[in-house]
mmCIF file of C-alpha atoms (C1' of nucleotides) in Angstrom:
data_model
loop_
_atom_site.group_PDB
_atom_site.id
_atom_site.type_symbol
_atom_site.label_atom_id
_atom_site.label_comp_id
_atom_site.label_asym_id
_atom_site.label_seq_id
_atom_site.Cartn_x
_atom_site.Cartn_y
_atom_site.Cartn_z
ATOM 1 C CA UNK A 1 136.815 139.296 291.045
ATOM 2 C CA UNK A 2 135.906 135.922 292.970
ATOM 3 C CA UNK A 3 131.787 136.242 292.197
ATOM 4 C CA UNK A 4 131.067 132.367 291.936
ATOM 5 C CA UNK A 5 127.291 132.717 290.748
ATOM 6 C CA UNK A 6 125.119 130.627 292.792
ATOM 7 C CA UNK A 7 121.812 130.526 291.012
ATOM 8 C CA UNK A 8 120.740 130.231 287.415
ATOM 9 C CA UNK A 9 118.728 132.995 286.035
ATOM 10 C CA UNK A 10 117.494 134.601 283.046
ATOM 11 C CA UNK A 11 119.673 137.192 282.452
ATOM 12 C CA UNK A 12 122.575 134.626 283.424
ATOM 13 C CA UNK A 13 120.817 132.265 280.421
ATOM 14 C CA UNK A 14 120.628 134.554 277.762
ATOM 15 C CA UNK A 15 123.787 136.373 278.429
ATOM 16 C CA UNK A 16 125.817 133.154 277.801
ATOM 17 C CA UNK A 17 123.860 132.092 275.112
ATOM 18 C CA UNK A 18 124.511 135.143 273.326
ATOM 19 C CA UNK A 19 128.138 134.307 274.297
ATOM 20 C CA UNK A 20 128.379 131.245 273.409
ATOM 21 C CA UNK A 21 127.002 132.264 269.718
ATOM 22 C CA UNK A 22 129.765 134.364 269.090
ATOM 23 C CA UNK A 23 132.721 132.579 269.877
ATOM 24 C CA UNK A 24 136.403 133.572 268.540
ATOM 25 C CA UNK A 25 135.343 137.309 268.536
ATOM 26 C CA UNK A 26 136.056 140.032 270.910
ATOM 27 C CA UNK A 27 133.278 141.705 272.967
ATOM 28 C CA UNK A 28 133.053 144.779 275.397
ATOM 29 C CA UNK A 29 131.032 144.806 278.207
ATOM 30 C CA UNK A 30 129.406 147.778 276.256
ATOM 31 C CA UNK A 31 128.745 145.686 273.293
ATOM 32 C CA UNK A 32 127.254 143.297 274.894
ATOM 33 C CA UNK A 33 124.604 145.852 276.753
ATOM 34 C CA UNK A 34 124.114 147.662 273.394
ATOM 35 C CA UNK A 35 123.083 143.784 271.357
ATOM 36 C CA UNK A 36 120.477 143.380 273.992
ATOM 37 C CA UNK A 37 119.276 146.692 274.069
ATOM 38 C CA UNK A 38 118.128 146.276 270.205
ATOM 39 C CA UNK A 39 116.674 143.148 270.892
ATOM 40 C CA UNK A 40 114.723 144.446 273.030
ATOM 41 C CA UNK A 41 115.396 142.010 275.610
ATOM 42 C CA UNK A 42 117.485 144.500 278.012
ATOM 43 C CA UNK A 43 119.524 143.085 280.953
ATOM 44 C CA UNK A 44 120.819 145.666 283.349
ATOM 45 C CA UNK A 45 124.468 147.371 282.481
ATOM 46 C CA UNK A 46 125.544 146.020 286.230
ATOM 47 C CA UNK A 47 124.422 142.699 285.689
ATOM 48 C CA UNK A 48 126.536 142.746 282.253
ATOM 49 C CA UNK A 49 129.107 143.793 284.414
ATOM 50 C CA UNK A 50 129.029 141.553 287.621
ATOM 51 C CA UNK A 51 128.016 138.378 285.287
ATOM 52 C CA UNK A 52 130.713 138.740 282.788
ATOM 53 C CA UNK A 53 133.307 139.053 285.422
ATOM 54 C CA UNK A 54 131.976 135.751 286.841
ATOM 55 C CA UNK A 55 132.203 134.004 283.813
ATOM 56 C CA UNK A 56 135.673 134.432 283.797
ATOM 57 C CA UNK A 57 136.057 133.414 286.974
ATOM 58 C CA UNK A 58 134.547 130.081 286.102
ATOM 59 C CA UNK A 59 136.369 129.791 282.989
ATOM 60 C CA UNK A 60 133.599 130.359 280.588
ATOM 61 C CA UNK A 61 135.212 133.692 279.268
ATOM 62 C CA UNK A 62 139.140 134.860 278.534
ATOM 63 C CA UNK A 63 138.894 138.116 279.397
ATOM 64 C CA UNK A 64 142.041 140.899 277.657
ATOM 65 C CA UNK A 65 143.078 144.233 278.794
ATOM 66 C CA UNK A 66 144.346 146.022 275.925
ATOM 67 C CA UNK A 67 144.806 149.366 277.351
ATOM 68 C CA UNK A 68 143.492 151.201 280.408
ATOM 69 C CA UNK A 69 141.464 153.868 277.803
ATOM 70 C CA UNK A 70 139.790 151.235 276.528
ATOM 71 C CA UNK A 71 137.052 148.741 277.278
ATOM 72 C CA UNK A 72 137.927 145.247 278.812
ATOM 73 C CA UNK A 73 137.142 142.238 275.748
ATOM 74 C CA UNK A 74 135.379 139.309 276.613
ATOM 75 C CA UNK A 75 135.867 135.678 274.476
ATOM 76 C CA UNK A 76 134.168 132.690 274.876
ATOM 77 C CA UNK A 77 136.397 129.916 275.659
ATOM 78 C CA UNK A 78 133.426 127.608 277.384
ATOM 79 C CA UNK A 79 135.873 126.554 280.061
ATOM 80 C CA UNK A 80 138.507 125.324 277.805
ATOM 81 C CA UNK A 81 141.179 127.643 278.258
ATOM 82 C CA UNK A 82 143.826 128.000 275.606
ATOM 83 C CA UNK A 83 147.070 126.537 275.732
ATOM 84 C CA UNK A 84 150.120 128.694 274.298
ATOM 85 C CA UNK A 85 150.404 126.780 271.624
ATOM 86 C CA UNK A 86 146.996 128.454 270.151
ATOM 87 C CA UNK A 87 146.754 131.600 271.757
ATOM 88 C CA UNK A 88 145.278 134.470 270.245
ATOM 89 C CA UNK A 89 147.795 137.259 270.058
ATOM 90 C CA UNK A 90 146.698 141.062 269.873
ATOM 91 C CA UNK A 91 148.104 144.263 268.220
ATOM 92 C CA UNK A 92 147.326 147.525 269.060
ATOM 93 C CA UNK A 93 147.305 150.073 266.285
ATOM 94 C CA UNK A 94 149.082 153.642 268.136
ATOM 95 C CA UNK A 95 147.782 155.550 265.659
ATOM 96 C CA UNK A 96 144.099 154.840 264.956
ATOM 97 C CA UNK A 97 143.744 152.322 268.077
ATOM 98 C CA UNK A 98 142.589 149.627 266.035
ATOM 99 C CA UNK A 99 142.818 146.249 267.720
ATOM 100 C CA UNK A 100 143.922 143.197 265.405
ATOM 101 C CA UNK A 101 143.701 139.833 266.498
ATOM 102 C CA UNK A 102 145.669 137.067 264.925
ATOM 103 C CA UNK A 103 145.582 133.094 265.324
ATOM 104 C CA UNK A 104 148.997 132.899 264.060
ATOM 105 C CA UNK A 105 151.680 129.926 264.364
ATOM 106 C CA UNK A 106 154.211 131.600 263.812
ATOM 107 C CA UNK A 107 153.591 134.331 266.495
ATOM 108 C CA UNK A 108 152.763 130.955 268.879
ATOM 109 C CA UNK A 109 156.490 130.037 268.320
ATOM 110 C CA UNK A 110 158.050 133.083 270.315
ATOM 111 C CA UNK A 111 155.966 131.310 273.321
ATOM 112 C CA UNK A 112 158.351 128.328 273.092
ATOM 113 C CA UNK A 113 161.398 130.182 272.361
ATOM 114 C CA UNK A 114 160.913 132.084 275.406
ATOM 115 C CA UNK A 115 160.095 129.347 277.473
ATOM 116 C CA UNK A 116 163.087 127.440 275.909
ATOM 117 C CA UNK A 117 165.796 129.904 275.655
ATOM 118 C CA UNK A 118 164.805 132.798 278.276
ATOM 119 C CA UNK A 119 162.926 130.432 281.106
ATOM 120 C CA UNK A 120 159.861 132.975 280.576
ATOM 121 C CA UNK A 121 156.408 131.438 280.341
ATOM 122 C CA UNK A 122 154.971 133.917 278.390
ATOM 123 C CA UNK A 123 151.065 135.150 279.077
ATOM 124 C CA UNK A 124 149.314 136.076 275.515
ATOM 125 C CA UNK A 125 146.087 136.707 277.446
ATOM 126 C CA UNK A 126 148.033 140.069 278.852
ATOM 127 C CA UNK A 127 150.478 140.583 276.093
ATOM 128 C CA UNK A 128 149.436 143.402 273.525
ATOM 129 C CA UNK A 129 151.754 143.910 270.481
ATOM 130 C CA UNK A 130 151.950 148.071 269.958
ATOM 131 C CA UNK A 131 152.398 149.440 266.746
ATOM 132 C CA UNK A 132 151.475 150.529 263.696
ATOM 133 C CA UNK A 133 149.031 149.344 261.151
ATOM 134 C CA UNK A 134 149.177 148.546 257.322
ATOM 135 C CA UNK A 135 145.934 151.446 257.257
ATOM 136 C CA UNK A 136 147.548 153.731 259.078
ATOM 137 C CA UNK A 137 151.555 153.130 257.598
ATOM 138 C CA UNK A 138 150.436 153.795 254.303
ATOM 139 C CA UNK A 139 148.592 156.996 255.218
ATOM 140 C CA UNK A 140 151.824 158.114 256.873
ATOM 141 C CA UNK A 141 153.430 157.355 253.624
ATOM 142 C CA UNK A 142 151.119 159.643 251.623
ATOM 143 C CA UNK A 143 151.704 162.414 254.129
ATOM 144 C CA UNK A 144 155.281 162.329 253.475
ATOM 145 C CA UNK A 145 154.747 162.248 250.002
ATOM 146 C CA UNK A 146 152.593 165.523 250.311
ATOM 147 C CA UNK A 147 154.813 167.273 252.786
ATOM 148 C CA UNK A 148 157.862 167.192 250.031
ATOM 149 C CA UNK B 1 149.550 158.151 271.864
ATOM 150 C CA UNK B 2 152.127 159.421 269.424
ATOM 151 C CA UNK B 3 153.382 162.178 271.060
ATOM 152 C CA UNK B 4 157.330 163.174 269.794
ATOM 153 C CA UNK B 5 158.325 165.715 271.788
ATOM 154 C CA UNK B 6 160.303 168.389 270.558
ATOM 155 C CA UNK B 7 160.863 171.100 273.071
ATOM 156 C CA UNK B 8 162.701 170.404 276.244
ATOM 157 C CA UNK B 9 160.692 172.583 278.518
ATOM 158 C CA UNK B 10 161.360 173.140 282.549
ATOM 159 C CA UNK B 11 158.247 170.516 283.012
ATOM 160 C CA UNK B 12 159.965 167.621 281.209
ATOM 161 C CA UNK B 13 163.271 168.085 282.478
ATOM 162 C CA UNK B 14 162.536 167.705 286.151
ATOM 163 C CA UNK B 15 159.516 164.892 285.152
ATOM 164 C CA UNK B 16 162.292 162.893 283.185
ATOM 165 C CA UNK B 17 164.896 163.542 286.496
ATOM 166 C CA UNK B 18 162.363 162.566 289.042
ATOM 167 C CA UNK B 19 161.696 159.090 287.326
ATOM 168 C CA UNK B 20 165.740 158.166 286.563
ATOM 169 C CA UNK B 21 165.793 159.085 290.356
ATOM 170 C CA UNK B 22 163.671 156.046 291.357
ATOM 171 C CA UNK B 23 164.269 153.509 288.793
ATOM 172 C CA UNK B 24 163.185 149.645 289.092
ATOM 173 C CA UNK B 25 159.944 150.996 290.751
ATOM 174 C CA UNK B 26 156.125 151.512 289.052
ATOM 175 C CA UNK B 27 154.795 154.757 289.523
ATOM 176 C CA UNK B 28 150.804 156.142 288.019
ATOM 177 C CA UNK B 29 150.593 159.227 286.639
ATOM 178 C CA UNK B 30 148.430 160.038 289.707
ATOM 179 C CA UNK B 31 151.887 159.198 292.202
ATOM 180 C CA UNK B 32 153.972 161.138 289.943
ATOM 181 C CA UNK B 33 150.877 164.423 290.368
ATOM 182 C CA UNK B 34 151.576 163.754 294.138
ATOM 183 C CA UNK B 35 154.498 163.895 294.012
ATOM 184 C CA UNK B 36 155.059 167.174 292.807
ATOM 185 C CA UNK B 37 152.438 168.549 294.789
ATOM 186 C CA UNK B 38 154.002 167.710 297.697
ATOM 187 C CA UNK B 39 157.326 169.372 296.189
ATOM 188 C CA UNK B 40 155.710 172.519 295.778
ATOM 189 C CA UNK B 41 157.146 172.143 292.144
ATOM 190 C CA UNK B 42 153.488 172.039 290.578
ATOM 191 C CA UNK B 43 152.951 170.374 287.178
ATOM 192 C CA UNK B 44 149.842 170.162 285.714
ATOM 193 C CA UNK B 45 148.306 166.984 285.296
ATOM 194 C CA UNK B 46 147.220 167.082 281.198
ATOM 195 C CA UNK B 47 151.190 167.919 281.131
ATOM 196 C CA UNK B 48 151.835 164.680 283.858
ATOM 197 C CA UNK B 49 149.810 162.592 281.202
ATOM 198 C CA UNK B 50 151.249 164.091 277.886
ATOM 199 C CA UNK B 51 154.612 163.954 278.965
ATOM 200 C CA UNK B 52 154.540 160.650 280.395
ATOM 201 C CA UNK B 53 152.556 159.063 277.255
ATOM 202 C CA UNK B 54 155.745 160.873 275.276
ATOM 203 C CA UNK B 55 158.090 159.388 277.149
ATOM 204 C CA UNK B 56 156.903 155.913 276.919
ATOM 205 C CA UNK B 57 157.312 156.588 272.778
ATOM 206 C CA UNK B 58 160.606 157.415 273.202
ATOM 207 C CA UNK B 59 161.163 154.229 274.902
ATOM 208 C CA UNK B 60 162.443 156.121 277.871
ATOM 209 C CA UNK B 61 159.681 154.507 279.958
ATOM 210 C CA UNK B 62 158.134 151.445 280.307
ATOM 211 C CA UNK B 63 154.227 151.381 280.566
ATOM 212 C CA UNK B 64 152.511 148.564 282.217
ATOM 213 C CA UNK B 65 148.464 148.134 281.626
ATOM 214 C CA UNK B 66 147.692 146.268 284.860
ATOM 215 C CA UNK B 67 143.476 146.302 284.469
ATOM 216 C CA UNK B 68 141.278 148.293 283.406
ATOM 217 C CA UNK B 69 140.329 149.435 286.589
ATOM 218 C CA UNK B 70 143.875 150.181 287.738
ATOM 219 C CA UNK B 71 145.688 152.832 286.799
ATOM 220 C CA UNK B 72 148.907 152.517 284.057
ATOM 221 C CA UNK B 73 152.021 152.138 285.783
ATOM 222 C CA UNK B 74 155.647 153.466 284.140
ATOM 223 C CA UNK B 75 158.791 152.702 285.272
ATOM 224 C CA UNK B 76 162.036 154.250 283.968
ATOM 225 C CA UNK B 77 163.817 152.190 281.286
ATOM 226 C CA UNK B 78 166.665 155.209 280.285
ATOM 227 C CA UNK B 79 165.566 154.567 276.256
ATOM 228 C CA UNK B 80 167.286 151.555 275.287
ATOM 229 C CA UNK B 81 167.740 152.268 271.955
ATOM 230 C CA UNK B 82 170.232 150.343 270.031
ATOM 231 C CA UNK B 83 172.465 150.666 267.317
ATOM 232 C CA UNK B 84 172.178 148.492 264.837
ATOM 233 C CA UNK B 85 168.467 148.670 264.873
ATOM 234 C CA UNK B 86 168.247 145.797 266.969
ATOM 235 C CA UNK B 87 165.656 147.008 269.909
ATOM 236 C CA UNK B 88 165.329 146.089 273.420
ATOM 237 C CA UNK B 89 162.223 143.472 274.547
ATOM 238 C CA UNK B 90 161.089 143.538 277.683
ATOM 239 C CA UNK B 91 159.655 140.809 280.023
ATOM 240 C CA UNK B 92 157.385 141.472 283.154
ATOM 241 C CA UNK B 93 157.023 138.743 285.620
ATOM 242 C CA UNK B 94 153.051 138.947 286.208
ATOM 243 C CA UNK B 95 154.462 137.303 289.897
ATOM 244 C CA UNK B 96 157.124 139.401 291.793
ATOM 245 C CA UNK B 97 157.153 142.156 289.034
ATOM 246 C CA UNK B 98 160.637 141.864 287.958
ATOM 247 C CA UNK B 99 161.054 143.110 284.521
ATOM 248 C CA UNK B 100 163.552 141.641 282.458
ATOM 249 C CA UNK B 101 165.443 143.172 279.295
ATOM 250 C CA UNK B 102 166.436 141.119 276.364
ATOM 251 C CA UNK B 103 168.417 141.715 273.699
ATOM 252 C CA UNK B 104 167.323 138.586 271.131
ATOM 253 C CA UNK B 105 167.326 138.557 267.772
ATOM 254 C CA UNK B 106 165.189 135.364 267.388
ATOM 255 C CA UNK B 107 162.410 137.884 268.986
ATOM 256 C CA UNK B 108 163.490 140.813 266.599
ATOM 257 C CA UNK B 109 162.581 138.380 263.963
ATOM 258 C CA UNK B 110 158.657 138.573 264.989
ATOM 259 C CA UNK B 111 159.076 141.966 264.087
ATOM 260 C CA UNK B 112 159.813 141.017 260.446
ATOM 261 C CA UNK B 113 157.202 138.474 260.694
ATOM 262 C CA UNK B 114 154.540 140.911 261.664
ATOM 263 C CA UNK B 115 155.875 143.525 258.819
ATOM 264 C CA UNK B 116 155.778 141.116 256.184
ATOM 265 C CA UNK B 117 152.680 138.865 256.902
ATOM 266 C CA UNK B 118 150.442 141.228 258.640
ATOM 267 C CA UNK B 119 151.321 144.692 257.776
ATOM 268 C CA UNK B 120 152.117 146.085 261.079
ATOM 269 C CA UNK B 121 155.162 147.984 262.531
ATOM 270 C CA UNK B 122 155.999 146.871 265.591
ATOM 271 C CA UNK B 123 157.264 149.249 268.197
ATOM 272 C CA UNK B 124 159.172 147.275 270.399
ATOM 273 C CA UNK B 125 159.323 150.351 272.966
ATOM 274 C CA UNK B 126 155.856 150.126 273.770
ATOM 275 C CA UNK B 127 155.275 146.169 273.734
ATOM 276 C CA UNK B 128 155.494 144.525 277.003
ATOM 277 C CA UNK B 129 155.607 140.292 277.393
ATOM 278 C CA UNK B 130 153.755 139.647 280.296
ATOM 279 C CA UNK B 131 154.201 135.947 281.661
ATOM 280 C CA UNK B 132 155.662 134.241 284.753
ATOM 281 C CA UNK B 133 159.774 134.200 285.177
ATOM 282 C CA UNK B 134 161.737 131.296 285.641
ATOM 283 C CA UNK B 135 161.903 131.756 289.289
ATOM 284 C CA UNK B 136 158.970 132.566 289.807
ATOM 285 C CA UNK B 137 157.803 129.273 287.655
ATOM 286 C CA UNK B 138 160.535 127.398 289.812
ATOM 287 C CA UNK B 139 158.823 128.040 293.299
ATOM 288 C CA UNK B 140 155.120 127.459 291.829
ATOM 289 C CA UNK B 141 155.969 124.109 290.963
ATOM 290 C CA UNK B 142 157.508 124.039 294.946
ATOM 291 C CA UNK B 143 154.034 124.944 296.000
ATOM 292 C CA UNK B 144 152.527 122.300 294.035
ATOM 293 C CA UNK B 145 155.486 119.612 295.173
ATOM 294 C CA UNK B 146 154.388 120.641 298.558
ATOM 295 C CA UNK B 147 150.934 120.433 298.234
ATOM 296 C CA UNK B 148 150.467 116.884 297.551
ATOM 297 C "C1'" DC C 1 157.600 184.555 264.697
ATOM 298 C "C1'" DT C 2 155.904 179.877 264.670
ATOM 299 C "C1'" DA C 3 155.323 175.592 266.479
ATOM 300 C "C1'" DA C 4 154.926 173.222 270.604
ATOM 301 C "C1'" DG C 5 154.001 172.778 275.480
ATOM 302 C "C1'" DT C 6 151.325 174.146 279.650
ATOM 303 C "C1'" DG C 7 147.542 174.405 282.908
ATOM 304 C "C1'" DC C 8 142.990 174.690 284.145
ATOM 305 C "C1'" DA C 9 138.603 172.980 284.315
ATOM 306 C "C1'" DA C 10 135.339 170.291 281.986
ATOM 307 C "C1'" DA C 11 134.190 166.173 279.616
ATOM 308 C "C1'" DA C 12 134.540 161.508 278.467
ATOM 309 C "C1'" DT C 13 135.048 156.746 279.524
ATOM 310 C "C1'" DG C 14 134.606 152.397 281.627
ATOM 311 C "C1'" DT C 15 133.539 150.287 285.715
ATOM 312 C "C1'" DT C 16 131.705 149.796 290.430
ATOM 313 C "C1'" DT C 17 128.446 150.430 294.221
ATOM 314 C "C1'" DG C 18 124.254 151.322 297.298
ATOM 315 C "C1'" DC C 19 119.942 150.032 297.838
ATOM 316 C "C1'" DA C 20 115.207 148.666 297.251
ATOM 317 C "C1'" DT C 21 112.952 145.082 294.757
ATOM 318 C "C1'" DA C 22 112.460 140.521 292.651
ATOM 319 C "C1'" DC C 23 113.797 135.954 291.967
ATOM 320 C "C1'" DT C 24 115.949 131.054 293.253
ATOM 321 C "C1'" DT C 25 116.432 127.486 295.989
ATOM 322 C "C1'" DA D 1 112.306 132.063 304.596
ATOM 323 C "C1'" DA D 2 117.113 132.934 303.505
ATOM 324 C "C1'" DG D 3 120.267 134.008 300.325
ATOM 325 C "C1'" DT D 4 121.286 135.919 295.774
ATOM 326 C "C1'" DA D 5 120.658 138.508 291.726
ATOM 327 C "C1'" DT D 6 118.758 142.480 289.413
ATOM 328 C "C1'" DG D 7 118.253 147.259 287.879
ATOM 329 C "C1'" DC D 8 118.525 151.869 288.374
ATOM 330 C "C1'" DA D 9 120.995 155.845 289.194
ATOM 331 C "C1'" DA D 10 124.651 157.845 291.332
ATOM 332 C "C1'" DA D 11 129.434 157.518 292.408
ATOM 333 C "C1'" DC D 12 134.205 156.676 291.002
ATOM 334 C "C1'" DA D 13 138.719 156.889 289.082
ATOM 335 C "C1'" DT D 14 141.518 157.575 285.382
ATOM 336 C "C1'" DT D 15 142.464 159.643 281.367
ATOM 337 C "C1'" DT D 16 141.531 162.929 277.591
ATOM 338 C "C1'" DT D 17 140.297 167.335 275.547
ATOM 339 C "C1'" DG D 18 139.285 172.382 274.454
ATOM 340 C "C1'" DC D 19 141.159 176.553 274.814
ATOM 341 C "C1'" DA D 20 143.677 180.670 276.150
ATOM 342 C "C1'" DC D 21 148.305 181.525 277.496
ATOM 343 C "C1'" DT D 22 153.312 180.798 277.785
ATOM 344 C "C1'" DT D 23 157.625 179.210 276.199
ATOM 345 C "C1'" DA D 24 161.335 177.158 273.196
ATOM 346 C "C1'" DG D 25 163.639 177.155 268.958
#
DNA sequence: CTAAGTGCAAAATGTTTGCATACTT
DNA sequence: AAGTATGCAAACATTTTGCACTTAG
């Protein structure tokens, strides 16, 4: 952390271009190496690295840790960072690992109420929702079903 | 992930007594490997992992997902499970690290919310809020008072 | 006796680093 | 010219997995 990039170059270009052309989607650090890789136009897996985690310093990217197994995901914000009130919120499939990501009012509420009722301002860029999903409940379903 | 356990085995039992014995502190799966080592009392550290990963299903620990980079911390929350089906939240201040338990039923609600309008089963035992405590919010806005 | 847990070592994963080279200013 | 950034490959750290063996129920 704390890499304030001092000069503009092509790899820095491209890299948030390609960003900035995806916004409101999660990206891996691996993702991103593997897009330029097809296109032929390859930037270094360190660069990818040392870039991205500049980016967020300067605002340009939300970064989220899910989980320490997997891969760090990269958003473009473009230096607007979100407010709580419209946070993206994550879940975390136990089962098949899946990672959802919901835009949802409703889940923007519990924000205020704990800020309101419990004097917690609550984080949503950290905060991971563990569970189980609707794919993976109803397979659990059909194995009970089998299993009697 | 997922791991029920259903044996109690030697390994467990002194793994689950060594964590109630230092409660209200975060410990890595490498610390708890250590730890043992230094004991003499040798556990292996798939079993460490397994066990612990149980454990945090079970809602007898806490994990915390600091980075990606850093390893998972646990810390000993004696599986808060409670009758009436209402579960246990917790809150970690991302500042001094307290970690708060709640017993709210305005935040069980999001639980019904996530069932019923996005298919997923939240497991409470796992989920973590991360976010900044009152306190903690109190003496920020000190430093900023200050500051000017 | 069967299902589950253990331990070892090996693999997998995601990320970081050292260093020589190339680019920006 | 001085200061950064790049790219490669190697290093790292944490976590997971395969498999033969042991243990609990």
């Amino acid at each position: 952390m704390n890499n304030k990039t001092k000069y503009k170059t092509k790899q820095r270009d491209i890299l948030i271009e390609y960003l900035e052309s995806v916004p409101k989607t999660h990206i891996t650090a691996g993702d991103v190496c593997e897009h330029f890789k097809r296109c032929g136009t390859s930037i270094g897996q360190a660069t990818v690295y040392r870039q991205l985690e500049g980016l967020v310093d300067e605002g340009v990217l939300q970064k989220y840790i899910i989980d320490t197994a997997s891969p760090a995901c990269f958003e473009y914000v473009g230096g607007n960072i979100h407010h709580s009130g419209e946070a993206c919120f994550h879940c975390k499939c136990e089962r098949c690992g899946k990672l959802i990501h919901l835009h949802c009012e409703e889940l923007s509420a519990i924000g205020n109420h704990l800020m309101e009722h419990h004097g917690f301002r609550l984080n949503p860029l950290r905060t991971v929702f563990y569970g189980v999903c609707e794919d993976c409940a109803a397979s659990e379903a059909e194995d009970r079903e089998e299993s009697k």
